[in-house]
Amino acid sequence: MPRLTINDITDESVKPVVTDADLLAADEYLADLAASMDYTLVDVPDPLPYKVKRLLIAFVCREVCARKAGGAIGMAFKGQDAGDKWSAKLPYFAGLVRDLEAQITPEVLTGHRTATAGTIEIGRA
């Protein structure tokens, strides 16, 4: 069972076309991300940490936009944009995935602190 549901997707034009395969792809993406940090999906808490959930939502939206881009281009008249809404949204979601992925650390992914606090000795000279 995927960790995301269709109800987690908030983009009104993306939500109706999200498939179960998109949600399963998000789980595979999360498993790959966890493996790159020497963790597994078991190490990722449920419910998902906020930034991890936002990343998976952006991933699903990016995948939907990539799949749908270019398929609904109609005739353009003088002064009108010939692009479709999917192509227009794709760079936004791709950038969001890139930015959020850069923020995912082992601590964010697992919800556990991995660093320990050090001590500083203070003395008089």
N, CA, C and O atoms as a Tinker XYZ file with bonds, in Angstrom:
   500  protein
     1  N      0.848000   -1.188000    0.000000    73     2
     2  CA     0.000000    0.000000    0.000000    64     1     3
     3  C      0.887000    1.243000    0.000000    63     2     4     5
     4  O      1.779000    1.363000    0.840000    81     3
     5  N      0.656000    2.159000   -0.922000    73     3     6
     6  CA     1.497000    3.365000   -1.005000    64     5     7
     7  C      1.353000    4.251000    0.230000    63     6     8     9
     8  O      0.319000    4.256000    0.898000    81     7
     9  N      2.398000    4.985000    0.509000    73     7    10
    10  CA     2.372000    5.892000    1.660000    64     9    11
    11  C      1.568000    7.148000    1.393000    63    10    12    13
    12  O      1.031000    7.748000    2.324000    81    11
    13  N      1.476000    7.555000    0.137000    73    11    14
    14  CA     0.653000    8.700000   -0.233000    64    13    15
    15  C     -0.708000    8.204000   -0.715000    63    14    16    17
    16  O     -0.838000    7.078000   -1.195000    81    15
    17  N     -1.703000    9.050000   -0.580000    73    15    18
    18  CA    -3.009000    8.779000   -1.166000    64    17    19
    19  C     -3.314000    9.890000   -2.161000    63    18    20    21
    20  O     -2.658000   10.932000   -2.164000    81    19
    21  N     -4.290000    9.664000   -2.982000    73    19    22
    22  CA    -4.685000   10.693000   -3.946000    64    21    23
    23  C     -5.132000   11.952000   -3.214000    63    22    24    25
    24  O     -4.951000   13.057000   -3.726000    81    23
    25  N     -5.706000   11.805000   -2.038000    73    23    26
    26  CA    -6.156000   12.970000   -1.270000    64    25    27
    27  C     -5.005000   13.841000   -0.779000    63    26    28    29
    28  O     -5.227000   14.994000   -0.410000    81    27
    29  N     -3.785000   13.316000   -0.766000    73    27    30
    30  CA    -2.629000   14.125000   -0.375000    64    29    31
    31  C     -2.256000   15.129000   -1.467000    63    30    32    33
    32  O     -1.598000   16.130000   -1.182000    81    31
    33  N     -2.662000   14.880000   -2.693000    73    31    34
    34  CA    -2.339000   15.766000   -3.806000    64    33    35
    35  C     -3.303000   16.940000   -3.762000    63    34    36    37
    36  O     -4.519000   16.744000   -3.776000    81    35
    37  N     -2.779000   18.150000   -3.710000    73    35    38
    38  CA    -3.631000   19.326000   -3.562000    64    37    39
    39  C     -3.789000   20.130000   -4.844000    63    38    40    41
    40  O     -4.662000   20.995000   -4.908000    81    39
    41  N     -2.987000   19.881000   -5.857000    73    39    42
    42  CA    -3.114000   20.601000   -7.112000    64    41    43
    43  C     -4.396000   20.148000   -7.809000    63    42    44    45
    44  O     -4.565000   18.964000   -8.098000    81    43
    45  N     -5.285000   21.083000   -8.074000    73    43    46
    46  CA    -6.609000   20.747000   -8.590000    64    45    47
    47  C     -6.596000   20.144000   -9.994000    63    46    48    49
    48  O     -7.488000   19.365000  -10.330000    81    47
    49  N     -5.618000   20.482000  -10.808000    73    47    50
    50  CA    -5.599000   19.897000  -12.151000    64    49    51
    51  C     -4.832000   18.575000  -12.180000    63    50    52    53
    52  O     -5.068000   17.749000  -13.062000    81    51
    53  N     -3.930000   18.363000  -11.242000    73    51    54
    54  CA    -3.151000   17.123000  -11.202000    64    53    55
    55  C     -3.929000   16.008000  -10.509000    63    54    56    57
    56  O     -3.916000   14.865000  -10.966000    81    55
    57  N     -4.591000   16.328000   -9.432000    73    55    58
    58  CA    -5.267000   15.321000   -8.598000    64    57    59
    59  C     -6.180000   14.367000   -9.384000    63    58    60    61
    60  O     -6.117000   13.159000   -9.155000    81    59
    61  N     -7.026000   14.862000  -10.301000    73    59    62
    62  CA    -7.926000   13.934000  -10.988000    64    61    63
    63  C     -7.238000   12.915000  -11.901000    63    62    64    65
    64  O     -7.848000   11.908000  -12.262000    81    63
    65  N     -5.986000   13.158000  -12.280000    73    63    66
    66  CA    -5.326000   12.241000  -13.212000    64    65    67
    67  C     -4.222000   11.406000  -12.550000    63    66    68    69
    68  O     -3.505000   10.674000  -13.233000    81    67
    69  N     -4.085000   11.514000  -11.236000    73    67    70
    70  CA    -3.101000   10.696000  -10.511000    64    69    71
    71  C     -3.592000    9.251000  -10.515000    63    70    72    73
    72  O     -4.764000    8.978000  -10.257000    81    71
    73  N     -2.687000    8.344000  -10.809000    73    71    74
    74  CA    -3.026000    6.915000  -10.839000    64    73    75
    75  C     -2.356000    6.191000   -9.676000    63    74    76    77
    76  O     -1.475000    6.735000   -9.011000    81    75
    77  N     -2.786000    4.969000   -9.447000    73    75    78
    78  CA    -2.139000    4.135000   -8.430000    64    77    79
    79  C     -0.673000    3.901000   -8.788000    63    78    80    81
    80  O      0.176000    3.797000   -7.902000    81    79
    81  N     -0.378000    3.820000  -10.076000    73    79    82
    82  CA     1.006000    3.632000  -10.516000    64    81    83
    83  C      1.873000    4.833000  -10.130000    63    82    84    85
    84  O      3.048000    4.670000   -9.802000    81    83
    85  N      1.297000    6.036000  -10.169000    73    83    86
    86  CA     2.038000    7.227000   -9.743000    64    85    87
    87  C      2.376000    7.158000   -8.257000    63    86    88    89
    88  O      3.480000    7.510000   -7.844000    81    87
    89  N      1.418000    6.702000   -7.466000    73    87    90
    90  CA     1.631000    6.594000   -6.019000    64    89    91
    91  C      2.648000    5.505000   -5.696000    63    90    92    93
    92  O      3.464000    5.669000   -4.788000    81    91
    93  N      2.606000    4.405000   -6.425000    73    91    94
    94  CA     3.606000    3.342000   -6.232000    64    93    95
    95  C      4.985000    3.812000   -6.671000    63    94    96    97
    96  O      5.987000    3.447000   -6.056000    81    95
    97  N      5.050000    4.620000   -7.728000    73    95    98
    98  CA     6.334000    5.176000   -8.169000    64    97    99
    99  C      6.923000    6.085000   -7.097000    63    98   100   101
   100  O      8.142000    6.140000   -6.931000    81    99
   101  N      6.067000    6.798000   -6.372000    73    99   102
   102  CA     6.541000    7.650000   -5.276000    64   101   103
   103  C      7.174000    6.802000   -4.175000    63   102   104   105
   104  O      8.186000    7.195000   -3.594000    81   103
   105  N      6.585000    5.644000   -3.887000    73   103   106
   106  CA     7.169000    4.735000   -2.896000    64   105   107
   107  C      8.523000    4.207000   -3.372000    63   106   108   109
   108  O      9.467000    4.108000   -2.588000    81   107
   109  N      8.611000    3.872000   -4.654000    73   107   110
   110  CA     9.884000    3.401000   -5.205000    64   109   111
   111  C     10.943000    4.502000   -5.137000    63   110   112   113
   112  O     12.108000    4.239000   -4.840000    81   111
   113  N     10.530000    5.713000   -5.411000    73   111   114
   114  CA    11.435000    6.861000   -5.320000    64   113   115
   115  C     11.914000    7.042000   -3.879000    63   114   116   117
   116  O     13.098000    7.280000   -3.640000    81   115
   117  N     10.991000    6.929000   -2.924000    73   115   118
   118  CA    11.358000    7.055000   -1.518000    64   117   119
   119  C     12.304000    5.933000   -1.101000    63   118   120   121
   120  O     13.252000    6.175000   -0.354000    81   119
   121  N     12.064000    4.720000   -1.567000    73   119   122
   122  CA    12.944000    3.591000   -1.250000    64   121   123
   123  C     14.343000    3.839000   -1.798000    63   122   124   125
   124  O     15.336000    3.547000   -1.133000    81   123
   125  N     14.420000    4.380000   -3.013000    73   123   126
   126  CA    15.716000    4.685000   -3.607000    64   125   127
   127  C     16.428000    5.800000   -2.841000    63   126   128   129
   128  O     17.635000    5.729000   -2.609000    81   127
   129  N     15.676000    6.825000   -2.451000    73   127   130
   130  CA    16.250000    7.919000   -1.672000    64   129   131
   131  C     16.769000    7.413000   -0.329000    63   130   132   133
   132  O     17.859000    7.786000    0.103000    81   131
   133  N     15.980000    6.558000    0.328000    73   131   134
   134  CA    16.403000    5.992000    1.617000    64   133   135
   135  C     17.652000    5.122000    1.431000    63   134   136   137
   136  O     18.571000    5.181000    2.248000    81   135
   137  N     17.692000    4.323000    0.372000    73   135   138
   138  CA    18.846000    3.451000    0.123000    64   137   139
   139  C     20.103000    4.274000   -0.137000    63   138   140   141
   140  O     21.205000    3.849000    0.212000    81   139
   141  N     19.947000    5.448000   -0.748000    73   139   142
   142  CA    21.118000    6.298000   -1.006000    64   141   143
   143  C     21.718000    6.828000    0.292000    63   142   144   145
   144  O     22.858000    7.292000    0.308000    81   143
   145  N     20.950000    6.759000    1.385000    73   143   146
   146  CA    21.433000    7.192000    2.702000    64   145   147
   147  C     21.641000    6.004000    3.630000    63   146   148   149
   148  O     21.764000    6.167000    4.844000    81   147
   149  N     21.681000    4.792000    3.045000    73   147   150
   150  CA    21.878000    3.550000    3.801000    64   149   151
   151  C     20.730000    3.239000    4.761000    63   150   152   153
   152  O     20.947000    2.730000    5.860000    81   151
   153  N     19.515000    3.550000    4.334000    73   151   154
   154  CA    18.316000    3.225000    5.092000    64   153   155
   155  C     17.366000    2.434000    4.186000    63   154   156   157
   156  O     17.617000    2.273000    2.992000    81   155
   157  N     16.280000    1.948000    4.774000    73   155   158
   158  CA    15.234000    1.281000    4.004000    64   157   159
   159  C     13.907000    1.989000    4.290000    63   158   160   161
   160  O     13.846000    2.897000    5.119000    81   159
   161  N     12.859000    1.569000    3.604000    73   159   162
   162  CA    11.538000    2.151000    3.856000    64   161   163
   163  C     11.064000    1.900000    5.288000    63   162   164   165
   164  O     10.275000    2.671000    5.835000    81   163
   165  N     11.547000    0.831000    5.878000    73   163   166
   166  CA    11.174000    0.522000    7.267000    64   165   167
   167  C     11.672000    1.618000    8.209000    63   166   168   169
   168  O     11.048000    1.879000    9.237000    81   167
   169  N     12.784000    2.258000    7.867000    73   167   170
   170  CA    13.359000    3.301000    8.713000    64   169   171
   171  C     12.622000    4.634000    8.611000    63   170   172   173
   172  O     12.820000    5.518000    9.445000    81   171
   173  N     11.780000    4.782000    7.599000    73   171   174
   174  CA    11.034000    6.028000    7.405000    64   173   175
   175  C      9.728000    5.925000    8.180000    63   174   176   177
   176  O      8.935000    5.013000    7.945000    81   175
   177  N      9.497000    6.868000    9.114000    73   175   178
   178  CA     8.305000    6.758000    9.960000    64   177   179
   179  C      7.000000    6.948000    9.175000    63   178   180   181
   180  O      6.969000    7.561000    8.108000    81   179
   181  N      5.933000    6.397000    9.749000    73   179   182
   182  CA     4.597000    6.571000    9.210000    64   181   183
   183  C      3.738000    7.146000   10.326000    63   182   184   185
   184  O      3.580000    6.469000   11.342000    81   183
   185  N      3.181000    8.325000   10.217000    73   183   186
   186  CA     3.079000    9.166000    9.036000    64   185   187
   187  C      4.432000    9.762000    8.642000    63   186   188   189
   188  O      5.346000    9.893000    9.457000    81   187
   189  N      4.518000   10.113000    7.373000    73   187   190
   190  CA     5.758000   10.639000    6.819000    64   189   191
   191  C      6.118000   11.976000    7.451000    63   190   192   193
   192  O      5.235000   12.774000    7.763000    81   191
   193  N      7.419000   12.225000    7.642000    73   191   194
   194  CA     7.839000   13.556000    8.061000    64   193   195
   195  C      7.385000   14.597000    7.021000    63   194   196   197
   196  O      7.265000   14.283000    5.837000    81   195
   197  N      7.141000   15.808000    7.462000    73   195   198
   198  CA     6.553000   16.849000    6.619000    64   197   199
   199  C      7.302000   17.049000    5.309000    63   198   200   201
   200  O      6.694000   16.997000    4.240000    81   199
   201  N      8.605000   17.275000    5.373000    73   199   202
   202  CA     9.372000   17.544000    4.150000    64   201   203
   203  C      9.412000   16.333000    3.224000    63   202   204   205
   204  O      9.422000   16.490000    2.003000    81   203
   205  N      9.436000   15.148000    3.780000    73   203   206
   206  CA     9.428000   13.931000    2.961000    64   205   207
   207  C      8.091000   13.818000    2.235000    63   206   208   209
   208  O      8.051000   13.485000    1.051000    81   207
   209  N      7.011000   14.092000    2.935000    73   207   210
   210  CA     5.686000   14.042000    2.307000    64   209   211
   211  C      5.567000   15.091000    1.212000    63   210   212   213
   212  O      5.045000   14.802000    0.135000    81   211
   213  N      6.045000   16.303000    1.472000    73   211   214
   214  CA     6.005000   17.363000    0.455000    64   213   215
   215  C      6.821000   16.949000   -0.771000    63   214   216   217
   216  O      6.415000   17.211000   -1.903000    81   215
   217  N      7.971000   16.304000   -0.551000    73   215   218
   218  CA     8.801000   15.836000   -1.658000    64   217   219
   219  C      8.058000   14.800000   -2.495000    63   218   220   221
   220  O      8.079000   14.863000   -3.724000    81   219
   221  N      7.408000   13.859000   -1.842000    73   219   222
   222  CA     6.687000   12.821000   -2.589000    64   221   223
   223  C      5.498000   13.394000   -3.354000    63   222   224   225
   224  O      5.204000   12.953000   -4.465000    81   223
   225  N      4.823000   14.362000   -2.772000    73   223   226
   226  CA     3.717000   15.020000   -3.474000    64   225   227
   227  C      4.247000   15.736000   -4.712000    63   226   228   229
   228  O      3.665000   15.620000   -5.791000    81   227
   229  N      5.336000   16.466000   -4.566000    73   227   230
   230  CA     5.937000   17.163000   -5.708000    64   229   231
   231  C      6.409000   16.164000   -6.760000    63   230   232   233
   232  O      6.283000   16.416000   -7.958000    81   231
   233  N      6.950000   15.032000   -6.316000    73   231   234
   234  CA     7.395000   13.987000   -7.244000    64   233   235
   235  C      6.215000   13.473000   -8.074000    63   234   236   237
   236  O      6.317000   13.362000   -9.296000    81   235
   237  N      5.100000   13.160000   -7.414000    73   235   238
   238  CA     3.923000   12.660000   -8.128000    64   237   239
   239  C      3.420000   13.713000   -9.119000    63   238   240   241
   240  O      3.093000   13.383000  -10.259000    81   239
   241  N      3.359000   14.956000   -8.698000    73   239   242
   242  CA     2.894000   16.026000   -9.589000    64   241   243
   243  C      3.839000   16.183000  -10.781000    63   242   244   245
   244  O      3.391000   16.391000  -11.909000    81   243
   245  N      5.136000   16.085000  -10.533000    73   243   246
   246  CA     6.098000   16.171000  -11.631000    64   245   247
   247  C      5.916000   15.023000  -12.617000    63   246   248   249
   248  O      5.948000   15.234000  -13.829000    81   247
   249  N      5.726000   13.816000  -12.105000    73   247   250
   250  CA     5.559000   12.659000  -12.973000    64   249   251
   251  C      4.278000   12.761000  -13.801000    63   250   252   253
   252  O      4.276000   12.415000  -14.983000    81   251
   253  N      3.203000   13.227000  -13.195000    73   251   254
   254  CA     1.945000   13.398000  -13.926000    64   253   255
   255  C      2.124000   14.447000  -15.024000    63   254   256   257
   256  O      1.710000   14.230000  -16.163000    81   255
   257  N      2.738000   15.579000  -14.688000    73   255   258
   258  CA     2.941000   16.639000  -15.678000    64   257   259
   259  C      3.851000   16.169000  -16.811000    63   258   260   261
   260  O      3.620000   16.508000  -17.971000    81   259
   261  N      4.876000   15.399000  -16.486000    73   259   262
   262  CA     5.779000   14.883000  -17.524000    64   261   263
   263  C      5.036000   13.921000  -18.458000    63   262   264   265
   264  O      5.263000   13.919000  -19.668000    81   263
   265  N      4.155000   13.116000  -17.889000    73   263   266
   266  CA     3.396000   12.155000  -18.690000    64   265   267
   267  C      2.375000   12.855000  -19.587000    63   266   268   269
   268  O      2.159000   12.440000  -20.726000    81   267
   269  N      1.755000   13.903000  -19.079000    73   267   270
   270  CA     0.670000   14.560000  -19.800000    64   269   271
   271  C      1.141000   15.698000  -20.711000    63   270   272   273
   272  O      0.394000   16.127000  -21.590000    81   271
   273  N      2.357000   16.187000  -20.516000    73   271   274
   274  CA     2.834000   17.357000  -21.270000    64   273   275
   275  C      2.820000   17.094000  -22.763000    63   274   276   277
   276  O      3.222000   16.028000  -23.232000    81   275
   277  N      2.349000   18.088000  -23.497000    73   275   278
   278  CA     2.372000   18.010000  -24.950000    64   277   279
   279  C      1.232000   17.254000  -25.567000    63   278   280   281
   280  O      1.121000   17.217000  -26.793000    81   279
   281  N      0.381000   16.650000  -24.774000    73   279   282
   282  CA    -0.680000   15.828000  -25.338000    64   281   283
   283  C     -1.946000   16.576000  -25.687000    63   282   284   285
   284  O     -2.776000   16.060000  -26.436000    81   283
   285  N     -2.119000   17.778000  -25.165000    73   283   286
   286  CA    -3.383000   18.481000  -25.379000    64   285   287
   287  C     -3.173000   19.835000  -26.052000    63   286   288   289
   288  O     -3.934000   20.770000  -25.804000    81   287
   289  N     -2.163000   19.948000  -26.892000    73   287   290
   290  CA    -1.921000   21.225000  -27.550000    64   289   291
   291  C     -2.937000   21.398000  -28.676000    63   290   292   293
   292  O     -3.026000   20.581000  -29.592000    81   291
   293  N     -3.680000   22.460000  -28.581000    73   291   294
   294  CA    -4.667000   22.756000  -29.611000    64   293   295
   295  C     -4.132000   23.811000  -30.556000    63   294   296   297
   296  O     -2.948000   24.148000  -30.530000    81   295
   297  N     -5.005000   24.320000  -31.378000    73   295   298
   298  CA    -4.601000   25.363000  -32.308000    64   297   299
   299  C     -4.424000   26.666000  -31.548000    63   298   300   301
   300  O     -5.221000   26.998000  -30.671000    81   299
   301  N     -3.401000   27.381000  -31.882000    73   299   302
   302  CA    -3.160000   28.683000  -31.275000    64   301   303
   303  C     -3.460000   29.768000  -32.293000    63   302   304   305
   304  O     -3.125000   29.659000  -33.473000    81   303
   305  N     -4.090000   30.801000  -31.807000    73   303   306
   306  CA    -4.374000   31.934000  -32.672000    64   305   307
   307  C     -3.385000   33.041000  -32.376000    63   306   308   309
   308  O     -2.631000   32.959000  -31.406000    81   307
   309  N     -3.379000   34.050000  -33.181000    73   307   310
   310  CA    -2.430000   35.151000  -33.047000    64   309   311
   311  C     -2.423000   35.686000  -31.608000    63   310   312   313
   312  O     -3.461000   36.086000  -31.081000    81   311
   313  N     -1.243000   35.687000  -30.985000    73   311   314
   314  CA    -1.087000   36.223000  -29.639000    64   313   315
   315  C     -1.390000   35.250000  -28.518000    63   314   316   317
   316  O     -1.254000   35.607000  -27.348000    81   315
   317  N     -1.793000   34.041000  -28.840000    73   315   318
   318  CA    -2.095000   33.070000  -27.793000    64   317   319
   319  C     -0.914000   32.135000  -27.573000    63   318   320   321
   320  O     -0.123000   31.882000  -28.481000    81   319
   321  N     -0.815000   31.633000  -26.363000    73   319   322
   322  CA     0.232000   30.680000  -26.021000    64   321   323
   323  C     -0.147000   29.308000  -26.572000    63   322   324   325
   324  O     -1.270000   28.845000  -26.377000    81   323
   325  N      0.784000   28.666000  -27.254000    73   323   326
   326  CA     0.514000   27.351000  -27.842000    64   325   327
   327  C      0.801000   26.216000  -26.867000    63   326   328   329
   328  O      0.518000   25.062000  -27.189000    81   327
   329  N      1.351000   26.495000  -25.693000    73   327   330
   330  CA     1.690000   25.451000  -24.726000    64   329   331
   331  C      0.471000   24.945000  -23.984000    63   330   332   333
   332  O     -0.602000   25.544000  -24.045000    81   331
   333  N      0.644000   23.845000  -23.288000    73   331   334
   334  CA    -0.449000   23.291000  -22.497000    64   333   335
   335  C     -0.144000   23.474000  -21.016000    63   334   336   337
   336  O      0.986000   23.797000  -20.647000    81   335
   337  N     -1.142000   23.269000  -20.174000    73   335   338
   338  CA    -0.977000   23.502000  -18.734000    64   337   339
   339  C      0.037000   22.553000  -18.115000    63   338   340   341
   340  O      0.706000   22.915000  -17.147000    81   339
   341  N      0.163000   21.343000  -18.655000    73   339   342
   342  CA     1.095000   20.365000  -18.090000    64   341   343
   343  C      2.532000   20.802000  -18.326000    63   342   344   345
   344  O      3.372000   20.707000  -17.431000    81   343
   345  N      2.809000   21.277000  -19.525000    73   343   346
   346  CA     4.155000   21.761000  -19.847000    64   345   347
   347  C      4.499000   22.990000  -19.015000    63   346   348   349
   348  O      5.654000   23.194000  -18.644000    81   347
   349  N      3.496000   23.800000  -18.728000    73   347   350
   350  CA     3.723000   25.002000  -17.926000    64   349   351
   351  C      4.022000   24.658000  -16.465000    63   350   352   353
   352  O      4.816000   25.341000  -15.818000    81   351
   353  N      3.398000   23.618000  -15.951000    73   351   354
   354  CA     3.591000   23.244000  -14.546000    64   353   355
   355  C      4.837000   22.391000  -14.323000    63   354   356   357
   356  O      5.370000   22.349000  -13.215000    81   355
   357  N      5.293000   21.723000  -15.352000    73   355   358
   358  CA     6.416000   20.799000  -15.213000    64   357   359
   359  C      7.672000   21.437000  -14.621000    63   358   360   361
   360  O      8.244000   20.859000  -13.697000    81   359
   361  N      8.134000   22.595000  -15.101000    73   359   362
   362  CA     9.338000   23.188000  -14.504000    64   361   363
   363  C      9.160000   23.543000  -13.026000    63   362   364   365
   364  O     10.103000   23.435000  -12.243000    81   363
   365  N      7.960000   23.963000  -12.649000    73   363   366
   366  CA     7.702000   24.295000  -11.251000    64   365   367
   367  C      7.878000   23.064000  -10.365000    63   366   368   369
   368  O      8.594000   23.111000   -9.364000    81   367
   369  N      7.223000   21.965000  -10.735000    73   367   370
   370  CA     7.311000   20.757000   -9.914000    64   369   371
   371  C      8.705000   20.138000   -9.961000    63   370   372   373
   372  O      9.168000   19.584000   -8.964000    81   371
   373  N      9.378000   20.226000  -11.107000    73   371   374
   374  CA    10.751000   19.708000  -11.200000    64   373   375
   375  C     11.671000   20.493000  -10.267000    63   374   376   377
   376  O     12.517000   19.907000   -9.592000    81   375
   377  N     11.508000   21.804000  -10.229000    73   375   378
   378  CA    12.304000   22.635000   -9.319000    64   377   379
   379  C     11.981000   22.356000   -7.866000    63   378   380   381
   380  O     12.873000   22.345000   -7.018000    81   379
   381  N     10.716000   22.131000   -7.577000    73   379   382
   382  CA    10.304000   21.822000   -6.208000    64   381   383
   383  C     10.903000   20.495000   -5.747000    63   382   384   385
   384  O     11.371000   20.386000   -4.613000    81   383
   385  N     10.891000   19.496000   -6.612000    73   383   386
   386  CA    11.502000   18.204000   -6.280000    64   385   387
   387  C     12.990000   18.398000   -6.013000    63   386   388   389
   388  O     13.517000   17.887000   -5.025000    81   387
   389  N     13.658000   19.126000   -6.879000    73   387   390
   390  CA    15.096000   19.365000   -6.721000    64   389   391
   391  C     15.389000   20.070000   -5.393000    63   390   392   393
   392  O     16.294000   19.666000   -4.663000    81   391
   393  N     14.630000   21.118000   -5.078000    73   391   394
   394  CA    14.863000   21.886000   -3.856000    64   393   395
   395  C     14.559000   21.083000   -2.597000    63   394   396   397
   396  O     15.316000   21.137000   -1.627000    81   395
   397  N     13.466000   20.347000   -2.608000    73   395   398
   398  CA    13.116000   19.554000   -1.430000    64   397   399
   399  C     14.062000   18.375000   -1.241000    63   398   400   401
   400  O     14.422000   18.038000   -0.113000    81   399
   401  N     14.463000   17.749000   -2.339000    73   399   402
   402  CA    15.386000   16.619000   -2.237000    64   401   403
   403  C     16.705000   17.054000   -1.601000    63   402   404   405
   404  O     17.311000   16.293000   -0.847000    81   403
   405  N     17.148000   18.267000   -1.901000    73   403   406
   406  CA    18.391000   18.794000   -1.322000    64   405   407
   407  C     18.271000   18.993000    0.190000    63   406   408   409
   408  O     19.282000   19.035000    0.891000    81   407
   409  N     17.047000   19.116000    0.694000    73   407   410
   410  CA    16.828000   19.331000    2.129000    64   409   411
   411  C     16.662000   18.030000    2.912000    63   410   412   413
   412  O     16.613000   18.055000    4.142000    81   411
   413  N     16.575000   16.909000    2.224000    73   411   414
   414  CA    16.357000   15.633000    2.903000    64   413   415
   415  C     17.691000   15.085000    3.401000    63   414   416   417
   416  O     18.553000   14.690000    2.615000    81   415
   417  N     17.834000   15.070000    4.686000    73   415   418
   418  CA    19.015000   14.517000    5.349000    64   417   419
   419  C     18.583000   13.231000    6.058000    63   418   420   421
   420  O     17.386000   12.962000    6.164000    81   419
   421  N     19.530000   12.443000    6.540000    73   419   422
   422  CA    19.128000   11.264000    7.320000    64   421   423
   423  C     18.222000   11.614000    8.501000    63   422   424   425
   424  O     17.301000   10.863000    8.821000    81   423
   425  N     18.481000   12.747000    9.145000    73   423   426
   426  CA    17.637000   13.160000   10.269000    64   425   427
   427  C     16.216000   13.457000    9.824000    63   426   428   429
   428  O     15.258000   13.063000   10.490000    81   427
   429  N     16.073000   14.151000    8.700000    73   427   430
   430  CA    14.741000   14.474000    8.184000    64   429   431
   431  C     14.034000   13.194000    7.735000    63   430   432   433
   432  O     12.845000   13.013000    7.999000    81   431
   433  N     14.760000   12.317000    7.063000    73   431   434
   434  CA    14.178000   11.093000    6.526000    64   433   435
   435  C     13.672000   10.163000    7.620000    63   434   436   437
   436  O     12.572000    9.620000    7.516000    81   435
   437  N     14.460000    9.981000    8.655000    73   435   438
   438  CA    14.112000    9.013000    9.701000    64   437   439
   439  C     13.465000    9.634000   10.935000    63   438   440   441
   440  O     12.850000    8.933000   11.738000    81   439
   441  N     13.606000   10.941000   11.083000    73   439   442
   442  CA    13.074000   11.592000   12.272000    64   441   443
   443  C     13.936000   11.411000   13.504000    63   442   444   445
   444  O     13.511000   11.739000   14.612000    81   443
   445  N     15.158000   10.887000   13.324000    73   443   446
   446  CA    16.079000   10.671000   14.442000    64   445   447
   447  C     17.310000   11.533000   14.266000    63   446   448   449
   448  O     17.834000   11.677000   13.161000    81   447
   449  N     17.764000   12.099000   15.361000    73   447   450
   450  CA    19.010000   12.864000   15.321000    64   449   451
   451  C     20.180000   11.895000   15.239000    63   450   452   453
   452  O     20.250000   10.914000   15.980000    81   451
   453  N     21.104000   12.192000   14.317000    73   451   454
   454  CA    22.278000   11.322000   14.183000    64   453   455
   455  C     23.529000   11.972000   14.746000    63   454   456   457
   456  O     24.528000   11.291000   14.978000    81   455
   457  N     23.490000   13.265000   14.967000    73   455   458
   458  CA    24.663000   13.959000   15.495000    64   457   459
   459  C     24.556000   14.052000   17.012000    63   458   460   461
   460  O     23.457000   14.126000   17.561000    81   459
   461  N     25.675000   14.048000   17.669000    73   459   462
   462  CA    25.692000   14.217000   19.117000    64   461   463
   463  C     26.317000   15.565000   19.442000    63   462   464   465
   464  O     27.150000   16.078000   18.695000    81   463
   465  N     25.910000   16.114000   20.543000    73   463   466
   466  CA    26.429000   17.412000   20.968000    64   465   467
   467  C     27.829000   17.218000   21.548000    63   466   468   469
   468  O     28.089000   16.238000   22.247000    81   467
   469  N     28.704000   18.133000   21.260000    73   467   470
   470  CA    30.062000   18.091000   21.788000    64   469   471
   471  C     30.201000   18.963000   23.024000    63   470   472   473
   472  O     29.277000   19.687000   23.394000    81   471
   473  N     31.345000   18.889000   23.650000    73   471   474
   474  CA    31.604000   19.729000   24.819000    64   473   475
   475  C     32.773000   20.641000   24.502000    63   474   476   477
   476  O     33.663000   20.296000   23.724000    81   475
   477  N     32.751000   21.792000   25.111000    73   475   478
   478  CA    33.808000   22.776000   24.938000    64   477   479
   479  C     34.397000   23.055000   26.320000    63   478   480   481
   480  O     33.675000   23.411000   27.250000    81   479
   481  N     35.689000   22.892000   26.442000    73   479   482
   482  CA    36.337000   23.180000   27.713000    64   481   483
   483  C     36.692000   24.651000   27.761000    63   482   484   485
   484  O     37.227000   25.214000   26.806000    81   483
   485  N     36.382000   25.261000   28.895000    73   483   486
   486  CA    36.697000   26.667000   29.097000    64   485   487
   487  C     37.739000   26.749000   30.200000    63   486   488   489
   488  O     37.561000   26.198000   31.286000    81   487
   489  N     38.800000   27.428000   29.910000    73   487   490
   490  CA    39.840000   27.557000   30.922000    64   489   491
   491  C     40.468000   28.942000   30.856000    63   490   492   493
   492  O     40.267000   29.686000   29.896000    81   491
   493  N     41.232000   29.277000   31.892000    73   491   494
   494  CA    41.904000   30.574000   31.934000    64   493   495
   495  C     43.375000   30.380000   31.591000    63   494   496   497
   496  O     43.999000   29.380000   31.948000    81   495
   497  N     43.887000   31.344000   30.905000    73   495   498
   498  CA    45.289000   31.275000   30.518000    64   497   499
   499  C     46.162000   32.012000   31.488000    63   498   500
   500  O     47.380000   32.055000   31.313000    81   499
